[in-house]
JSON list of C-alpha atoms in Angstrom, two decimals:
[
{"chain": "A", "resi": 1, "resn": "MET", "atom": "CA", "xyz": [-24.89, 111.10, 37.15]},
{"chain": "A", "resi": 2, "resn": "ASP", "atom": "CA", "xyz": [-22.47, 113.98, 36.83]},
{"chain": "A", "resi": 3, "resn": "SER", "atom": "CA", "xyz": [-21.89, 116.56, 39.17]},
{"chain": "A", "resi": 4, "resn": "GLU", "atom": "CA", "xyz": [-23.22, 119.27, 36.65]},
{"chain": "A", "resi": 5, "resn": "ASN", "atom": "CA", "xyz": [-26.61, 117.81, 36.58]},
{"chain": "A", "resi": 6, "resn": "ARG", "atom": "CA", "xyz": [-26.79, 117.03, 40.28]},
{"chain": "A", "resi": 7, "resn": "ALA", "atom": "CA", "xyz": [-25.89, 120.65, 41.01]},
{"chain": "A", "resi": 8, "resn": "LEU", "atom": "CA", "xyz": [-28.79, 121.75, 38.72]},
{"chain": "A", "resi": 9, "resn": "ARG", "atom": "CA", "xyz": [-31.31, 119.41, 40.75]},
{"chain": "A", "resi": 10, "resn": "VAL", "atom": "CA", "xyz": [-30.08, 121.16, 44.48]},
{"chain": "A", "resi": 11, "resn": "LYS", "atom": "CA", "xyz": [-32.49, 123.69, 45.72]},
{"chain": "A", "resi": 12, "resn": "PRO", "atom": "CA", "xyz": [-32.23, 125.95, 48.91]},
{"chain": "A", "resi": 13, "resn": "ARG", "atom": "CA", "xyz": [-34.34, 124.79, 51.76]},
{"chain": "A", "resi": 14, "resn": "GLY", "atom": "CA", "xyz": [-37.87, 126.43, 51.80]},
{"chain": "A", "resi": 15, "resn": "SER", "atom": "CA", "xyz": [-37.64, 126.70, 47.96]},
{"chain": "A", "resi": 16, "resn": "SER", "atom": "CA", "xyz": [-41.27, 127.40, 46.58]},
{"chain": "A", "resi": 17, "resn": "LEU", "atom": "CA", "xyz": [-41.17, 124.94, 44.17]},
{"chain": "A", "resi": 18, "resn": "LYS", "atom": "CA", "xyz": [-43.88, 122.33, 44.50]},
{"chain": "A", "resi": 19, "resn": "ALA", "atom": "CA", "xyz": [-42.97, 118.79, 43.88]},
{"chain": "A", "resi": 20, "resn": "ASP", "atom": "CA", "xyz": [-44.48, 118.27, 40.47]},
{"chain": "A", "resi": 21, "resn": "ASP", "atom": "CA", "xyz": [-42.46, 121.52, 39.30]},
{"chain": "A", "resi": 22, "resn": "ARG", "atom": "CA", "xyz": [-39.29, 120.22, 40.73]},
{"chain": "A", "resi": 23, "resn": "ALA", "atom": "CA", "xyz": [-39.96, 117.08, 38.54]},
{"chain": "A", "resi": 24, "resn": "ALA", "atom": "CA", "xyz": [-40.62, 119.03, 35.67]},
{"chain": "A", "resi": 25, "resn": "ALA", "atom": "CA", "xyz": [-37.52, 121.26, 36.08]},
{"chain": "A", "resi": 26, "resn": "LEU", "atom": "CA", "xyz": [-35.00, 118.40, 36.28]},
{"chain": "A", "resi": 27, "resn": "PRO", "atom": "CA", "xyz": [-32.78, 118.53, 33.07]},
{"chain": "A", "resi": 28, "resn": "ASP", "atom": "CA", "xyz": [-33.69, 114.52, 32.37]},
{"chain": "A", "resi": 29, "resn": "GLY", "atom": "CA", "xyz": [-37.17, 114.72, 33.66]},
{"chain": "A", "resi": 30, "resn": "PRO", "atom": "CA", "xyz": [-40.50, 114.72, 31.83]},
{"chain": "A", "resi": 31, "resn": "ALA", "atom": "CA", "xyz": [-41.74, 117.56, 29.65]},
{"chain": "A", "resi": 32, "resn": "HIS", "atom": "CA", "xyz": [-44.45, 119.89, 30.89]},
{"chain": "A", "resi": 33, "resn": "GLY", "atom": "CA", "xyz": [-47.26, 118.59, 28.74]},
{"chain": "A", "resi": 34, "resn": "GLU", "atom": "CA", "xyz": [-46.83, 115.01, 30.02]},
{"chain": "A", "resi": 35, "resn": "PRO", "atom": "CA", "xyz": [-49.79, 114.03, 31.92]},
{"chain": "A", "resi": 36, "resn": "ARG", "atom": "CA", "xyz": [-49.11, 113.68, 35.95]},
{"chain": "A", "resi": 37, "resn": "ALA", "atom": "CA", "xyz": [-49.37, 110.03, 35.75]},
{"chain": "A", "resi": 38, "resn": "GLU", "atom": "CA", "xyz": [-46.60, 109.68, 33.33]},
{"chain": "A", "resi": 39, "resn": "ARG", "atom": "CA", "xyz": [-44.12, 111.78, 35.33]},
{"chain": "A", "resi": 40, "resn": "LYS", "atom": "CA", "xyz": [-44.36, 109.66, 38.30]},
{"chain": "A", "resi": 41, "resn": "ARG", "atom": "CA", "xyz": [-42.73, 106.33, 37.90]},
{"chain": "A", "resi": 42, "resn": "GLY", "atom": "CA", "xyz": [-44.09, 103.71, 40.57]},
{"chain": "A", "resi": 43, "resn": "PRO", "atom": "CA", "xyz": [-41.46, 101.57, 42.32]},
{"chain": "A", "resi": 44, "resn": "GLU", "atom": "CA", "xyz": [-42.21, 98.39, 40.05]},
{"chain": "A", "resi": 45, "resn": "GLU", "atom": "CA", "xyz": [-41.28, 100.29, 37.28]},
{"chain": "A", "resi": 46, "resn": "TYR", "atom": "CA", "xyz": [-38.27, 101.50, 38.84]},
{"chain": "A", "resi": 47, "resn": "ALA", "atom": "CA", "xyz": [-37.49, 97.78, 39.94]},
{"chain": "A", "resi": 48, "resn": "ARG", "atom": "CA", "xyz": [-38.25, 96.64, 36.19]},
{"chain": "A", "resi": 49, "resn": "GLN", "atom": "CA", "xyz": [-35.90, 99.23, 34.76]},
{"chain": "A", "resi": 50, "resn": "ALA", "atom": "CA", "xyz": [-33.14, 98.61, 37.06]},
{"chain": "A", "resi": 51, "resn": "MET", "atom": "CA", "xyz": [-33.30, 94.73, 36.11]},
{"chain": "A", "resi": 52, "resn": "VAL", "atom": "CA", "xyz": [-33.37, 95.69, 32.62]},
{"chain": "A", "resi": 53, "resn": "SER", "atom": "CA", "xyz": [-30.31, 97.94, 32.90]},
{"chain": "A", "resi": 54, "resn": "SER", "atom": "CA", "xyz": [-28.54, 94.98, 34.90]},
{"chain": "A", "resi": 55, "resn": "ALA", "atom": "CA", "xyz": [-29.12, 92.41, 32.14]},
{"chain": "A", "resi": 56, "resn": "GLN", "atom": "CA", "xyz": [-27.59, 94.66, 29.81]},
{"chain": "A", "resi": 57, "resn": "ALA", "atom": "CA", "xyz": [-24.83, 95.58, 31.69]},
{"chain": "A", "resi": 58, "resn": "HIS", "atom": "CA", "xyz": [-24.14, 91.66, 32.14]},
{"chain": "A", "resi": 59, "resn": "ASP", "atom": "CA", "xyz": [-24.48, 91.15, 28.40]},
{"chain": "A", "resi": 60, "resn": "ARG", "atom": "CA", "xyz": [-22.06, 93.93, 27.73]},
{"chain": "A", "resi": 61, "resn": "ALA", "atom": "CA", "xyz": [-19.57, 92.14, 30.32]},
{"chain": "A", "resi": 62, "resn": "ALA", "atom": "CA", "xyz": [-20.17, 88.84, 28.78]},
{"chain": "A", "resi": 63, "resn": "MET", "atom": "CA", "xyz": [-19.28, 90.02, 25.12]},
{"chain": "A", "resi": 64, "resn": "MET", "atom": "CA", "xyz": [-16.04, 92.00, 26.60]},
{"chain": "A", "resi": 65, "resn": "LEU", "atom": "CA", "xyz": [-14.70, 88.74, 28.39]},
{"chain": "A", "resi": 66, "resn": "GLU", "atom": "CA", "xyz": [-15.54, 86.58, 25.22]},
{"chain": "A", "resi": 67, "resn": "ARG", "atom": "CA", "xyz": [-13.58, 89.26, 23.16]},
{"chain": "A", "resi": 68, "resn": "MET", "atom": "CA", "xyz": [-10.63, 89.12, 26.06]},
{"chain": "A", "resi": 69, "resn": "ALA", "atom": "CA", "xyz": [-10.79, 85.35, 25.44]},
{"chain": "A", "resi": 70, "resn": "ILE", "atom": "CA", "xyz": [-9.75, 85.58, 21.71]},
{"chain": "A", "resi": 71, "resn": "ALA", "atom": "CA", "xyz": [-7.22, 88.29, 22.49]},
{"chain": "A", "resi": 72, "resn": "HIS", "atom": "CA", "xyz": [-5.62, 86.49, 25.19]},
{"chain": "A", "resi": 73, "resn": "PRO", "atom": "CA", "xyz": [-5.61, 82.46, 24.54]},
{"chain": "A", "resi": 74, "resn": "ASP", "atom": "CA", "xyz": [-3.57, 81.67, 27.57]},
{"chain": "A", "resi": 75, "resn": "GLU", "atom": "CA", "xyz": [-6.42, 82.82, 29.98]},
{"chain": "A", "resi": 76, "resn": "ALA", "atom": "CA", "xyz": [-9.48, 82.24, 27.51]},
{"chain": "A", "resi": 77, "resn": "GLU", "atom": "CA", "xyz": [-10.75, 79.21, 29.59]},
{"chain": "A", "resi": 78, "resn": "SER", "atom": "CA", "xyz": [-11.17, 81.79, 32.85]},
{"chain": "A", "resi": 79, "resn": "HIS", "atom": "CA", "xyz": [-12.81, 84.43, 30.40]},
{"chain": "A", "resi": 80, "resn": "LEU", "atom": "CA", "xyz": [-15.26, 82.30, 29.19]},
{"chain": "A", "resi": 81, "resn": "GLN", "atom": "CA", "xyz": [-16.32, 80.82, 32.30]},
{"chain": "A", "resi": 82, "resn": "SER", "atom": "CA", "xyz": [-16.73, 84.47, 33.65]},
{"chain": "A", "resi": 83, "resn": "ALA", "atom": "CA", "xyz": [-18.80, 85.09, 30.45]},
{"chain": "A", "resi": 84, "resn": "THR", "atom": "CA", "xyz": [-20.79, 82.33, 31.01]},
{"chain": "A", "resi": 85, "resn": "ARG", "atom": "CA", "xyz": [-21.51, 83.27, 34.56]},
{"chain": "A", "resi": 86, "resn": "HIS", "atom": "CA", "xyz": [-22.68, 86.79, 32.96]},
{"chain": "A", "resi": 87, "resn": "ARG", "atom": "CA", "xyz": [-24.91, 85.40, 30.73]},
{"chain": "A", "resi": 88, "resn": "VAL", "atom": "CA", "xyz": [-26.79, 83.39, 33.44]},
{"chain": "A", "resi": 89, "resn": "TRP", "atom": "CA", "xyz": [-26.94, 86.41, 35.43]},
{"chain": "A", "resi": 90, "resn": "ALA", "atom": "CA", "xyz": [-28.46, 88.40, 32.46]},
{"chain": "A", "resi": 91, "resn": "GLU", "atom": "CA", "xyz": [-31.02, 85.82, 32.09]},
{"chain": "A", "resi": 92, "resn": "ASN", "atom": "CA", "xyz": [-31.83, 85.86, 35.81]},
{"chain": "A", "resi": 93, "resn": "ASP", "atom": "CA", "xyz": [-32.54, 89.65, 35.68]},
{"chain": "A", "resi": 94, "resn": "ARG", "atom": "CA", "xyz": [-34.83, 89.43, 32.81]},
{"chain": "A", "resi": 95, "resn": "LYS", "atom": "CA", "xyz": [-36.73, 86.67, 34.31]},
{"chain": "A", "resi": 96, "resn": "LEU", "atom": "CA", "xyz": [-36.95, 89.08, 37.22]},
{"chain": "A", "resi": 97, "resn": "ALA", "atom": "CA", "xyz": [-37.81, 92.15, 35.28]},
{"chain": "A", "resi": 98, "resn": "GLU", "atom": "CA", "xyz": [-40.55, 90.04, 33.70]},
{"chain": "A", "resi": 99, "resn": "GLU", "atom": "CA", "xyz": [-42.04, 88.67, 36.88]},
{"chain": "A", "resi": 100, "resn": "TYR", "atom": "CA", "xyz": [-41.84, 91.73, 39.20]},
{"chain": "A", "resi": 101, "resn": "GLY", "atom": "CA", "xyz": [-41.93, 94.59, 36.78]},
{"chain": "A", "resi": 102, "resn": "ALA", "atom": "CA", "xyz": [-44.99, 96.48, 35.40]},
{"chain": "A", "resi": 103, "resn": "ARG", "atom": "CA", "xyz": [-47.96, 94.41, 34.75]},
{"chain": "A", "resi": 104, "resn": "GLY", "atom": "CA", "xyz": [-48.53, 93.22, 31.44]},
{"chain": "A", "resi": 105, "resn": "GLY", "atom": "CA", "xyz": [-45.74, 93.62, 28.48]},
{"chain": "A", "resi": 106, "resn": "ARG", "atom": "CA", "xyz": [-42.08, 92.46, 28.18]},
{"chain": "A", "resi": 107, "resn": "PRO", "atom": "CA", "xyz": [-39.59, 94.92, 29.49]},
{"chain": "A", "resi": 108, "resn": "ASP", "atom": "CA", "xyz": [-38.33, 97.66, 27.25]},
{"chain": "A", "resi": 109, "resn": "GLY", "atom": "CA", "xyz": [-34.99, 96.64, 25.57]},
{"chain": "A", "resi": 110, "resn": "LEU", "atom": "CA", "xyz": [-35.13, 92.78, 26.07]}
]
């Protein structure tokens, strides 16, 4: 999150905004018309999203390392070993997202 978005979220102490109003006022927050239950994310959903994001980051890192192996043949072996580790970590994150994430259904984006 960049500093501009963070600055928009800061309110003076004693602000008259209620928790629901603050959540709706966030630039990346839910729309006013959404049901209250959809505005709040539970800890399980947050954990699932974190694992999904981590898996995607590991996949991107593995792809980058594989491209680096092609570009630098003298260091290819070490790059490919690192890429393999990232693929394993990505798979572990997917398993965690499925195991500990929201009940029923596969994680988004996987």
